[in-house]
Short mmCIF file of C-alpha atoms in Angstrom, two decimals:
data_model
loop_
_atom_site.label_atom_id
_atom_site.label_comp_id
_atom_site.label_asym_id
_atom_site.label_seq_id
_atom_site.Cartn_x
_atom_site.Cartn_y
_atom_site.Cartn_z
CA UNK A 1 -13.07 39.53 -26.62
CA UNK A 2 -12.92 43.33 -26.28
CA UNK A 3 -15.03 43.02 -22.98
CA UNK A 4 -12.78 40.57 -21.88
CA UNK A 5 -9.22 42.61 -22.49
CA UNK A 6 -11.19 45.56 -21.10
CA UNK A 7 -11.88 43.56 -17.30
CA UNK A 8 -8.37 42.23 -17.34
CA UNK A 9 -6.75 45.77 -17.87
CA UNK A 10 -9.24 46.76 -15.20
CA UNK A 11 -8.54 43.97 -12.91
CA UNK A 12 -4.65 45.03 -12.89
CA UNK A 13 -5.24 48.62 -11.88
CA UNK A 14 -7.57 47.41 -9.10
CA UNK A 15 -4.78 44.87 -8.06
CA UNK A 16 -2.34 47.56 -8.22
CA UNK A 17 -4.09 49.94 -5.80
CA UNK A 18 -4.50 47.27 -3.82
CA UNK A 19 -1.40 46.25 -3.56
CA UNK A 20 -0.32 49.73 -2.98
CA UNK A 21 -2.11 49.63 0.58
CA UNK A 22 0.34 48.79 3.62
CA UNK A 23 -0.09 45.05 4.03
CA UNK A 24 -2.62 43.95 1.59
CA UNK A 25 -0.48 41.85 -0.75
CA UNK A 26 1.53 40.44 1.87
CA UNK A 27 -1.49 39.24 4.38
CA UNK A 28 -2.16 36.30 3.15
CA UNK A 29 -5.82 36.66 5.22
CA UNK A 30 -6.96 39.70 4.37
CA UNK A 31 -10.78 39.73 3.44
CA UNK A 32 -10.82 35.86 4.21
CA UNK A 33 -9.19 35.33 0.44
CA UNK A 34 -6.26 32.78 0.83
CA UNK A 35 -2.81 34.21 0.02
CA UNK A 36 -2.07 31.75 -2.69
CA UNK A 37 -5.85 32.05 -4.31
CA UNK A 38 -4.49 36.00 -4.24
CA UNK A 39 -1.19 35.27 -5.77
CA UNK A 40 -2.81 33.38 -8.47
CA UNK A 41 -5.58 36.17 -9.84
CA UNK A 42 -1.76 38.45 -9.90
CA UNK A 43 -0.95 35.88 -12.15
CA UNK A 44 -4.47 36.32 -13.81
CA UNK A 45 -3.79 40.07 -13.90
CA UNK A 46 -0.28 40.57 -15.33
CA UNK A 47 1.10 37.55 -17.40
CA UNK A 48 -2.56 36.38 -18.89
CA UNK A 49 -3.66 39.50 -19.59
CA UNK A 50 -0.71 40.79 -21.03
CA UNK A 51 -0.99 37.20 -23.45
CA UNK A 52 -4.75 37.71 -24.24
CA UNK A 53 -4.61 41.48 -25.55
CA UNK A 54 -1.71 40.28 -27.22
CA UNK A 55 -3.47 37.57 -28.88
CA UNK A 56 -6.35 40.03 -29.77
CA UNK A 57 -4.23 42.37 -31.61
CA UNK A 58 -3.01 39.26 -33.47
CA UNK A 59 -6.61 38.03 -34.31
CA UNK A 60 -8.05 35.14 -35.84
CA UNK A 61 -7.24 31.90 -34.66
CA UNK A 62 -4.86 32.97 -32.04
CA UNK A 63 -7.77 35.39 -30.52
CA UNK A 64 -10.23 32.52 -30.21
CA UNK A 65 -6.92 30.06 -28.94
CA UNK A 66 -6.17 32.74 -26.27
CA UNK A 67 -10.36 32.66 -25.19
CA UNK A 68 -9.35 28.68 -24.78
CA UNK A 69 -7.07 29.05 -22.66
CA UNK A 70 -8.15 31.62 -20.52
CA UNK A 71 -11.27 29.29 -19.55
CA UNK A 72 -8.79 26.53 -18.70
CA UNK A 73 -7.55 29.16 -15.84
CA UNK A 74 -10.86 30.02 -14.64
CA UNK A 75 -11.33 26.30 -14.18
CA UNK A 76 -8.10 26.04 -12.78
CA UNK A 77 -8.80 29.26 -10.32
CA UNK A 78 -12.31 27.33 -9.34
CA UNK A 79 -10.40 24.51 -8.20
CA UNK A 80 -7.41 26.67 -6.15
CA UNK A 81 -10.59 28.59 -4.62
CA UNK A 82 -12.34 25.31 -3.75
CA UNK A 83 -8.75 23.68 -2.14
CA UNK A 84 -8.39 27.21 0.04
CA UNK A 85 -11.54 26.01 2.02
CA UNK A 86 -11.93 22.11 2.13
CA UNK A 87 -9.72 19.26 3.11
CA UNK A 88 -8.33 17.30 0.47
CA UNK A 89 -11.15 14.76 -0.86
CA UNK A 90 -10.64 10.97 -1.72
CA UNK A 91 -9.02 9.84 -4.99
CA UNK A 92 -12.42 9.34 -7.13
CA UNK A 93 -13.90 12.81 -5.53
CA UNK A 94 -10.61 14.56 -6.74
CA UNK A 95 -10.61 13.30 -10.52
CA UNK A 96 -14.04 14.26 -10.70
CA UNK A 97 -13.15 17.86 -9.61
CA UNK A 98 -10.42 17.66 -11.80
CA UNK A 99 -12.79 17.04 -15.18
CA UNK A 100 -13.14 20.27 -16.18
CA UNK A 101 -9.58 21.90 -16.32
CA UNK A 102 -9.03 18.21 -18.29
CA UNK A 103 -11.94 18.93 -20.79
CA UNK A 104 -10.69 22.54 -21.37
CA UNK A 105 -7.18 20.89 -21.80
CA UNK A 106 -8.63 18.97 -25.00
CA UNK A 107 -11.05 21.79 -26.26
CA UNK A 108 -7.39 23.59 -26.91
CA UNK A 109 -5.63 20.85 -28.28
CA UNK A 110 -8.59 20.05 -30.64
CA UNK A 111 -9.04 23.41 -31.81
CA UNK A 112 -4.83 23.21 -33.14
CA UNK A 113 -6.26 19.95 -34.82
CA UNK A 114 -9.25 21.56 -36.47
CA UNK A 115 -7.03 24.21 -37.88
CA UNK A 116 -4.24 22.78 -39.33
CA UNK A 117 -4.39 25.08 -42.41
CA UNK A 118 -4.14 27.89 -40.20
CA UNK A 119 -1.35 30.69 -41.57
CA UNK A 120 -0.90 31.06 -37.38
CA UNK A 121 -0.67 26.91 -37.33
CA UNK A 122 3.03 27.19 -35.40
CA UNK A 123 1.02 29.91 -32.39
CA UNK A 124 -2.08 27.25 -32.56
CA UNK A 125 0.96 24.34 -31.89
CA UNK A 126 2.97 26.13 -29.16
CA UNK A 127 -0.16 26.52 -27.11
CA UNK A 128 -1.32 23.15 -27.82
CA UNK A 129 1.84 21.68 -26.80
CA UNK A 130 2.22 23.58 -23.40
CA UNK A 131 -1.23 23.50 -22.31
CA UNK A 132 -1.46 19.80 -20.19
CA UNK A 133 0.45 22.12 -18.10
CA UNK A 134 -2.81 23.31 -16.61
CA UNK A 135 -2.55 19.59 -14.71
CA UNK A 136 -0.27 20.62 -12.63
CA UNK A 137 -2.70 20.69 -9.71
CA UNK A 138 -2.82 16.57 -9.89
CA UNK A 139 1.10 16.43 -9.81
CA UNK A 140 3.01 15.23 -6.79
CA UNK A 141 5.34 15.67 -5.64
CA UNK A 142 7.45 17.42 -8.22
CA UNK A 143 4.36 20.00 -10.01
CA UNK A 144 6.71 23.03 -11.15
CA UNK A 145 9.43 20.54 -13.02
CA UNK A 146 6.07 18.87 -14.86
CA UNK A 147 5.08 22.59 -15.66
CA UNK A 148 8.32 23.02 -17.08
CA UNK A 149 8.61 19.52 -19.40
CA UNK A 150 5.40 20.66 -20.45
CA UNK A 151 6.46 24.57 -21.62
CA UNK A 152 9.75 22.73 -22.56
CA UNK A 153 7.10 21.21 -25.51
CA UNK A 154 6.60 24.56 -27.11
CA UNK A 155 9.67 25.83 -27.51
CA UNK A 156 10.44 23.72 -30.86
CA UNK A 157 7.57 25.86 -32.38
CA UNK A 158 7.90 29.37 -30.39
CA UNK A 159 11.28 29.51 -32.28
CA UNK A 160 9.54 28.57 -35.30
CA UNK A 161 7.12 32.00 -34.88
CA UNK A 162 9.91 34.18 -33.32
CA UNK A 163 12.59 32.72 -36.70
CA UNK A 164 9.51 34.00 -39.00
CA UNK A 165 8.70 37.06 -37.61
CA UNK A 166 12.13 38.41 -35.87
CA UNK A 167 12.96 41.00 -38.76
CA UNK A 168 8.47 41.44 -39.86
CA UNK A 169 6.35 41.97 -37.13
CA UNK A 170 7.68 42.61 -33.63
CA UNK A 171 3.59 41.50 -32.84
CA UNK A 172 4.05 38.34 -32.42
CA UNK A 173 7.43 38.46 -30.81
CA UNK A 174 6.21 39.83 -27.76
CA UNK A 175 3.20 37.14 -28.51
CA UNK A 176 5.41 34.48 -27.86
CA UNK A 177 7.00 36.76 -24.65
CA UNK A 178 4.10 37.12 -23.04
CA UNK A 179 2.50 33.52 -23.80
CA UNK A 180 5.87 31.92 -22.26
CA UNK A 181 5.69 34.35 -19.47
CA UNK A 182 2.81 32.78 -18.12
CA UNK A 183 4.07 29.57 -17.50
CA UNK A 184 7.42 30.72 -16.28
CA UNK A 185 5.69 32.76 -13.24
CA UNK A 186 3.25 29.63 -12.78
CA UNK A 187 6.70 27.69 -12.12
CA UNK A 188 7.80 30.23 -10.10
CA UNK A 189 3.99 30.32 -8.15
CA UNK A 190 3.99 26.20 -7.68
CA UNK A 191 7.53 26.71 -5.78
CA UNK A 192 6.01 29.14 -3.37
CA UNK A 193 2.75 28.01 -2.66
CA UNK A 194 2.26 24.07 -3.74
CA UNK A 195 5.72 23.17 -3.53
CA UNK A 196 4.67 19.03 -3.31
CA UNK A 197 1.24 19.33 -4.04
CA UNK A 198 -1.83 21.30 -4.48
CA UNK A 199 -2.20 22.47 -0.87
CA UNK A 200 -5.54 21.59 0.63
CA UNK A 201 -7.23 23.60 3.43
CA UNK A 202 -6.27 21.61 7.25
CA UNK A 203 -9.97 23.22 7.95
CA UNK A 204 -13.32 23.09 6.54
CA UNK A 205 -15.61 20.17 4.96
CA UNK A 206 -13.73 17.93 2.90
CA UNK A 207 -14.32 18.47 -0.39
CA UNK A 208 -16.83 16.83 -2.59
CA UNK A 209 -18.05 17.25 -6.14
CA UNK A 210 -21.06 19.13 -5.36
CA UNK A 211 -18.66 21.38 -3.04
CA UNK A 212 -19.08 25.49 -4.30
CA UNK A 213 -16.34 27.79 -4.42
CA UNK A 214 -16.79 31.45 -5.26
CA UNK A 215 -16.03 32.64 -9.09
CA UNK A 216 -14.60 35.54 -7.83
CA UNK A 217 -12.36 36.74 -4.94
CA UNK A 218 -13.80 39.28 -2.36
CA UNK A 219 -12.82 43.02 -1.90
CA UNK A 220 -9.62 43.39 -1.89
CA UNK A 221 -8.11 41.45 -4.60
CA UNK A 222 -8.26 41.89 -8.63
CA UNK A 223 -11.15 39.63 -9.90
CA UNK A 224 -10.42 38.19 -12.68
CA UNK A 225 -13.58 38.09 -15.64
CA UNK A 226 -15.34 34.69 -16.45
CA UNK A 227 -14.52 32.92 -19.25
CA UNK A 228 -16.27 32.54 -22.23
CA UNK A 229 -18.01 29.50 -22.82
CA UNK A 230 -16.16 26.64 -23.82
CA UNK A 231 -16.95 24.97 -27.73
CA UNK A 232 -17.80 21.24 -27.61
CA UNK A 233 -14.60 19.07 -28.01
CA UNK A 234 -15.00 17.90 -31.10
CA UNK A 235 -12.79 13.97 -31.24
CA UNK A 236 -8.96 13.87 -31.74
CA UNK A 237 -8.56 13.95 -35.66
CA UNK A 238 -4.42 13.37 -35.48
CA UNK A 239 -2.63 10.18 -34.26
CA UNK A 240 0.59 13.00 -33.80
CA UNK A 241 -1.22 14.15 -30.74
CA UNK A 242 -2.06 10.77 -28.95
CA UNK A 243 0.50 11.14 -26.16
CA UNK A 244 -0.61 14.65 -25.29
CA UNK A 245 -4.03 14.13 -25.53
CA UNK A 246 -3.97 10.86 -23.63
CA UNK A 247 -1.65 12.82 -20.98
CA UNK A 248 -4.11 15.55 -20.56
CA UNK A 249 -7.22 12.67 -20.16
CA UNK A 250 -5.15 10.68 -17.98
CA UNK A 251 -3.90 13.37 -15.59
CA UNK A 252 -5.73 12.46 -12.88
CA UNK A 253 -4.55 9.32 -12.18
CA UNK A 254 -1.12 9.96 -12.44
CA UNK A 255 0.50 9.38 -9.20
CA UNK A 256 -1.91 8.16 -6.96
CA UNK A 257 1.17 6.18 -5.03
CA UNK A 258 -0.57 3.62 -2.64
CA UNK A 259 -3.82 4.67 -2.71
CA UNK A 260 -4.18 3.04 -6.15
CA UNK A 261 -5.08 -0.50 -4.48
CA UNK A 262 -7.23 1.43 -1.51
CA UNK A 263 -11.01 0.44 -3.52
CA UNK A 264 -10.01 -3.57 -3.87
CA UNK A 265 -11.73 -5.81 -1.92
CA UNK A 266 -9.86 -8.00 0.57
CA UNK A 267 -10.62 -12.18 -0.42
CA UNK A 268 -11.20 -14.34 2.55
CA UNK A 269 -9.81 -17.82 2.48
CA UNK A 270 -13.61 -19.23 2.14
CA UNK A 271 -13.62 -17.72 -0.95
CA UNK A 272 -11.11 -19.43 -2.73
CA UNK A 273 -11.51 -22.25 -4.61
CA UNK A 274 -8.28 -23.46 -3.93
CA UNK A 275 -8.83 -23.88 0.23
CA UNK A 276 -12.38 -24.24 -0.45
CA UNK A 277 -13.41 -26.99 -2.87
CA UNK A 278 -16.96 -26.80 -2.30
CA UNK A 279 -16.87 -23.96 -4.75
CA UNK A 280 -15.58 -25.90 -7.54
CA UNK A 281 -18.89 -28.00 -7.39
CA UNK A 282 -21.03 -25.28 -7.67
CA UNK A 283 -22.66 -24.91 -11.06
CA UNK A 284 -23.03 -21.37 -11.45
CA UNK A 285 -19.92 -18.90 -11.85
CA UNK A 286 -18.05 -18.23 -8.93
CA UNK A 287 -17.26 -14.00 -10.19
CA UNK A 288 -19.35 -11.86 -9.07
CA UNK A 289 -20.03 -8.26 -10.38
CA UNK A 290 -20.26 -7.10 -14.15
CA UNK A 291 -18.76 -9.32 -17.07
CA UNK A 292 -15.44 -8.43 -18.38
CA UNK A 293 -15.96 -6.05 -21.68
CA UNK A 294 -15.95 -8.15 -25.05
CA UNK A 295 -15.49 -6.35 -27.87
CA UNK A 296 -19.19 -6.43 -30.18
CA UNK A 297 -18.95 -8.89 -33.35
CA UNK A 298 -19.53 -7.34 -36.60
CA UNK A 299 -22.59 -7.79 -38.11
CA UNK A 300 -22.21 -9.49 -41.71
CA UNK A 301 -26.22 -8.69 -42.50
CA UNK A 302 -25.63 -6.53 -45.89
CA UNK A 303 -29.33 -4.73 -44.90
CA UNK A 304 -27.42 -3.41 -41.98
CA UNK A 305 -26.20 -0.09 -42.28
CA UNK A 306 -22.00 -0.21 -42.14
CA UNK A 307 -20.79 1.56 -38.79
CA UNK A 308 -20.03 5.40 -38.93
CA UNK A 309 -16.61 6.42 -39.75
CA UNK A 310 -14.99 9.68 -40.28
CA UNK A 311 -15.01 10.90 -43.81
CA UNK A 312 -11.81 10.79 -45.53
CA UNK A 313 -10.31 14.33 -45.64
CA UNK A 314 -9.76 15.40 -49.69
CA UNK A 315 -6.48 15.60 -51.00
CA UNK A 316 -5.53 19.16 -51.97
CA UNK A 317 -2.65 20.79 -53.99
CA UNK A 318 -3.16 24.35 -54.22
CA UNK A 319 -1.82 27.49 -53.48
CA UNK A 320 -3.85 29.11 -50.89
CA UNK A 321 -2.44 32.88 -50.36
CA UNK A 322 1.84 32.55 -50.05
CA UNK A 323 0.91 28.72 -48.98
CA UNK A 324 1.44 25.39 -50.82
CA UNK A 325 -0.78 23.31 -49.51
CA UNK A 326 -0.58 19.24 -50.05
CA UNK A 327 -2.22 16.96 -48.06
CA UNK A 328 -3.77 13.80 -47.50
CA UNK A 329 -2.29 12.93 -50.83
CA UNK A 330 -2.22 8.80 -51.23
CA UNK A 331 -0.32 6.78 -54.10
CA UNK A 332 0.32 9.98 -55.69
CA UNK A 333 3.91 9.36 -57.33
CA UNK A 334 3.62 12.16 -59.64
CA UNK A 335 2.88 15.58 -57.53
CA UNK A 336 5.04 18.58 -58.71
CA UNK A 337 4.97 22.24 -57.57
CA UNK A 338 6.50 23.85 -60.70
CA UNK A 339 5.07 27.96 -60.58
CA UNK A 340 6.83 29.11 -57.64
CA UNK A 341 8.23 32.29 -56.23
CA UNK A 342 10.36 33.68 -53.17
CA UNK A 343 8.17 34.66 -50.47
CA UNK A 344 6.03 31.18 -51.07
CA UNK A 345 6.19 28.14 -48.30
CA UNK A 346 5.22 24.84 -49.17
CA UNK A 347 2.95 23.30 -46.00
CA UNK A 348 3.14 19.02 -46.97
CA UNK A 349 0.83 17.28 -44.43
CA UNK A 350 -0.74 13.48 -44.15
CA UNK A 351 0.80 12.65 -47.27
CA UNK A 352 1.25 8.69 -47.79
CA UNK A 353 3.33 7.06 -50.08
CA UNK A 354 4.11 9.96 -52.81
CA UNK A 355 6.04 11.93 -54.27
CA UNK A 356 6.54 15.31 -54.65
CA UNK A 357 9.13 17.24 -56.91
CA UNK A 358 9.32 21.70 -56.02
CA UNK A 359 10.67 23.35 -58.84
CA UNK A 360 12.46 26.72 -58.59
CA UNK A 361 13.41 28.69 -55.07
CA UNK A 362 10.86 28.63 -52.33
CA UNK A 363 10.85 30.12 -48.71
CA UNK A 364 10.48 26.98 -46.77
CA UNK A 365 9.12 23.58 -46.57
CA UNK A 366 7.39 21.70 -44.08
CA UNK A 367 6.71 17.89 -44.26
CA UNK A 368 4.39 17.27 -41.49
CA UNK A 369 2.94 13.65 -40.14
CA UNK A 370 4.16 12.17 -44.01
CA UNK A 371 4.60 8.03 -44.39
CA UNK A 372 6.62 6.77 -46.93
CA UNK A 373 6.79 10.32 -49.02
CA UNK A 374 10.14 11.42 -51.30
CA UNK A 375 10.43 14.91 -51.61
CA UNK A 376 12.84 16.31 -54.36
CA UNK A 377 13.01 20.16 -54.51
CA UNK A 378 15.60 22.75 -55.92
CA UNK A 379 16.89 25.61 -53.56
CA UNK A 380 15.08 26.67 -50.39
CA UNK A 381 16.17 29.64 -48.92
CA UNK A 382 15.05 29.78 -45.22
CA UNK A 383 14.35 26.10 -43.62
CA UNK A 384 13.13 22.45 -44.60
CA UNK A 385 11.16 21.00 -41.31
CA UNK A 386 10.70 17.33 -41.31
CA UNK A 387 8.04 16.63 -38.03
CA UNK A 388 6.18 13.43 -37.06
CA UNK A 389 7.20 11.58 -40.24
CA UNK A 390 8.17 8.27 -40.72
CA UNK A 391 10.39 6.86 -43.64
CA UNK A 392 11.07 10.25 -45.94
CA UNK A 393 13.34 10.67 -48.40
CA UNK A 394 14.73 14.33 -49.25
CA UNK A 395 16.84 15.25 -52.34
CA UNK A 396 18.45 18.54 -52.20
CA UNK A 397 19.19 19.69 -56.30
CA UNK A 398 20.70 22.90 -55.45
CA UNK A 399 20.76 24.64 -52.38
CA UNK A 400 19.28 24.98 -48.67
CA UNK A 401 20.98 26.50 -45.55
CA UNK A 402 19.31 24.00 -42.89
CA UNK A 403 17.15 21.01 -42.44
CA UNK A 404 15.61 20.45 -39.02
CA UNK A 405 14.28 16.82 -38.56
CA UNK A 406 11.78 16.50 -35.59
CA UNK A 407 9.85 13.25 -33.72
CA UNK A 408 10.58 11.47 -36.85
CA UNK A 409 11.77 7.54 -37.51
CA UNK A 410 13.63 6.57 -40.59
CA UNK A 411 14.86 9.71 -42.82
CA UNK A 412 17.65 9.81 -45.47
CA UNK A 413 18.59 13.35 -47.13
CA UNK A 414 20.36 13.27 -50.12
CA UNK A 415 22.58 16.15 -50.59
CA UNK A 416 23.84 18.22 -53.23
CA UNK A 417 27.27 19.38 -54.21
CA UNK A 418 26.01 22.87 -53.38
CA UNK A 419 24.43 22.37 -50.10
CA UNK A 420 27.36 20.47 -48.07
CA UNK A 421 27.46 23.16 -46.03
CA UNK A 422 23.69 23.01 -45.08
CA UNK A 423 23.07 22.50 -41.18
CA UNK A 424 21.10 19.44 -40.22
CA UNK A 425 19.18 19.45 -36.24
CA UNK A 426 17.37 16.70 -35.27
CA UNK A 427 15.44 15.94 -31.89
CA UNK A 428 13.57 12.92 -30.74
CA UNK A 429 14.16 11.00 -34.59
CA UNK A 430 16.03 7.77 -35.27
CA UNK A 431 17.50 5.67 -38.29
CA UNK A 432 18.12 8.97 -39.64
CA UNK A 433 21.41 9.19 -42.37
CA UNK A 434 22.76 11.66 -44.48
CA UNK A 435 24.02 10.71 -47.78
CA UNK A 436 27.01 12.77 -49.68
CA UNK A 437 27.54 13.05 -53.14
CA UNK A 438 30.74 11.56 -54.86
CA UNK A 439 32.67 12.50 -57.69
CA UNK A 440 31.54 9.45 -59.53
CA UNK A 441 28.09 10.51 -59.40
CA UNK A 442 26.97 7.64 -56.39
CA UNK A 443 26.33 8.43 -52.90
CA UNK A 444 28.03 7.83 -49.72
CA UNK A 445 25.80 7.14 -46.80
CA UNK A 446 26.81 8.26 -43.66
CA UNK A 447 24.40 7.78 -40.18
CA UNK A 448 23.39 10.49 -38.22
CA UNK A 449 23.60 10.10 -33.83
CA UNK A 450 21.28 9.16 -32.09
CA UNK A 451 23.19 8.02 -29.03
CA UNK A 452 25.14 9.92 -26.39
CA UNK A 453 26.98 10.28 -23.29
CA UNK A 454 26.83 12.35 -20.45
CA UNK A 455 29.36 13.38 -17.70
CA UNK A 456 29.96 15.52 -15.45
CA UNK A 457 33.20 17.05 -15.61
CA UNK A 458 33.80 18.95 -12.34
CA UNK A 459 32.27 22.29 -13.57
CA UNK A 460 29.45 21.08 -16.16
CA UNK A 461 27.97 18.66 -18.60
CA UNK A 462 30.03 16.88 -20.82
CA UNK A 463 28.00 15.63 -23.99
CA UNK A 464 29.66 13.71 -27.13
CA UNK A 465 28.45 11.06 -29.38
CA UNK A 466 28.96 7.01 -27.97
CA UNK A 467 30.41 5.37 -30.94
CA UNK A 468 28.25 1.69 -31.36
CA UNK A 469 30.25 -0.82 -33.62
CA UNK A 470 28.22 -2.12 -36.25
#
């Protein structure tokens, strides 16, 4: 990783005596590199370098995160290089060259997966969220907004790291400066160079598979270092990542427009057994071509060994460091946390129909991909996160200054006389209600939005709640 900081810092002074030569960043020709294959090692130079000697001085997971994603842009440089000089290939040729910016796509998002203990878990999540942005180059013909939805994704967690570290470590502020950065000038590079489309070369063979592309621009521009081999992707262990990883599979089909039906094969009228009846005669089948996929029967021999499937992750409570950590706790209705202090955080993830009582004042608590799980604590001082849940129940006893409820279906929060005041944000949730405390002792339920109206006004957007009679 040192090596590889050490090339990029190297690669931006070379780019910037380069660029300080009359005419050599604006000639888009110069030393037969293509203008926008030049634009993009800048991009290499100043923005990803910045991120990865960030992400060094962080360290552990983040460093080896950063390595990630700088091979994704290598890949993604390979192609850029490859569409400077060939014409655009056909639709099966392209999703072949788009396979490995795709497989890089998943090593990152597995590695968040793998590491979901992680102290740095929010970093390993922002990058993980963002990174399908890499398919960009299969996007038409809107790329730079897709860039944009995707970077959009991260935010939810870059506030996360930039709310826990504002007032401790100015680190991994300028972390999450310099990681956004990157995608912001990317935006910014689409627009000027691939405004529709990746642009393909109007010269040159068209491109194929096999097609090589030089892994690294000539004299004259800043060549950015190789990355370092990519780890094997190990299999998606989360169903709260099935859109994005299905996304970043499926990239290369999006859009394909008409071309879609260009491989089917036209059916004469001889053909069909409807004008031709002398098929319907014929003993054999008519299809021809492979069998449609059947699913294989079990086997019910009890000699035969039962099919692999993944072990069954151990349910922990423990304190690991400043960290609660309980997960993958099952029909568990007795689970309390009752020797706690300040600067502690309580991380509750996979947890299945429990529940789980925090005694004392904590930091925060996060209830992350939980089914069917009450939680019941006493005062929380920072933040209560609710994300890919379904069908919580929280009970505030004392007090808690915010509770953000995220990608989540079916929550109730209880509330305490002493926390009335507490802020509630939710995003992308439904059949979520808040229930208020009466003098009598009950509760009064009350529903929170999840419907709303827009209009323009003449200057701006005009957002309030629609109002649905029950």
């Amino acid at each position: 990783m040192e090596r590889l900081v050490e090339r990029l810092e190297k690669a931006v002074e070379r780019l910037e005596m380069v660029c300080q030569r009359p005419g050599m960043c604006e000639d888009g020709s110069s030393k037969g590199v293509a203008q926008y294959v030049q634009a993009f090692d800048a991009l290499l130079a100043g923005a990803v370098a910045e991120y990865i000697k960030i992400s060094k001085e962080v360290g552990g997971d983040v460093q080896k995160h950063a390595e990630m994603v700088h091979a994704g842009l290598m890949s993604e440089r390979a192609l850029l290089v490859m569409a400077s000089q060939h014409q655009q290939p056909a639709e099966n040729a392209f999703s072949s060259l788009l396979k490995p910016i795709s497989e890089q796509i998943q090593v990152v998002q597995n590695f968040r997966e793998k590491n979901r203990g992680s102290k740095l878990f929010n970093h390993l999540s922002a990058v993980s969220e963002s990174i399908p942005a890499l398919g960009w180059v299969a996007m038409a013909p809107k790329p730079a907004p897709y860039v944009k939805e995707m970077t959009d994704a991260a935010m939810f967690y870059t506030n996360r790291i930039l709310k826990e570290y504002k007032d401790v470590d100015k680190k991994h502020v300028d972390w999450v400066k310099a990681y956004l950065s990157i995608w912001t000038e990317l935006q910014a590079y689409i627009k000027e160079y691939h405004t529709t489309g990746l642009t393909w070369s109007k010269t040159g063979p068209v491109a194929t598979e096999g097609s090589k592309s030089p892994s690294a621009p000539q004299a004259g521009a800043a060549p950015p270092p190789p990355g370092p081999p990519p780890p094997p992707a190990p299999a998606p262990t989360s169903s709260s990542t099935d859109d994005s990883a299905s996304r970043s599979a499926l990239f290369a089909q999006i859009n394909r427009g008409e071309g879609i039906t260009s491989g089917l094969r036209h059916v004469s009228d001889d053909m069909k057994t409807h004008k031709n009846p002398a098929l319907k005669n014929q003993g054999g089948p008519v299809r021809s071509g492979p069998k449609p996929f059947t699913a294989p029967k079990p086997s019910c021999n009890a000699n035969n060994p039962s099919p692999k499937t993944s072990p069954k992750a151990p349910a922990l409570l423990e304190l690991e460091g400043k960290k609660w950590r309980v997960e993958n706790q099952e029909n568990a209705s007795n689970l309390v946390i009752s020797d706690t202090e300040l600067k502690q955080v309580a991380y509750v993830f996979k947890c299945t129909n429990s529940t789980l009582q925090i005694k004392g004042k904590i930091n925060s608590i996060t209830l992350d991909n939980c089914k069917k799980l009450g939680l019941v604590f006493d005062d929380v001082v920072g933040i209560v996160e609710i994300i890919n849940s379904r069908d919580v129940k929280v009970q505030v006893m004392g007090k808690v200054p915010t509770i953000s409820i995220n990608k989540t279906d079916g929550c109730h929060v209880y509330l305490s006389k002493n926390s009335l005041d507490c802020e509630i944000v939710s995003a992308k949730s439904s059949e979520m209600n808040v229930l208020i405390p009466t003098e009598g002792g009950d509760f009064t339920e009350f529903p929170v939005p999840e419907q709303f109206k827009t209009v323009w006004n003449g200057q701006k957007l005009v957002t309030t709640v629609t109002e649905i009679a029950g």
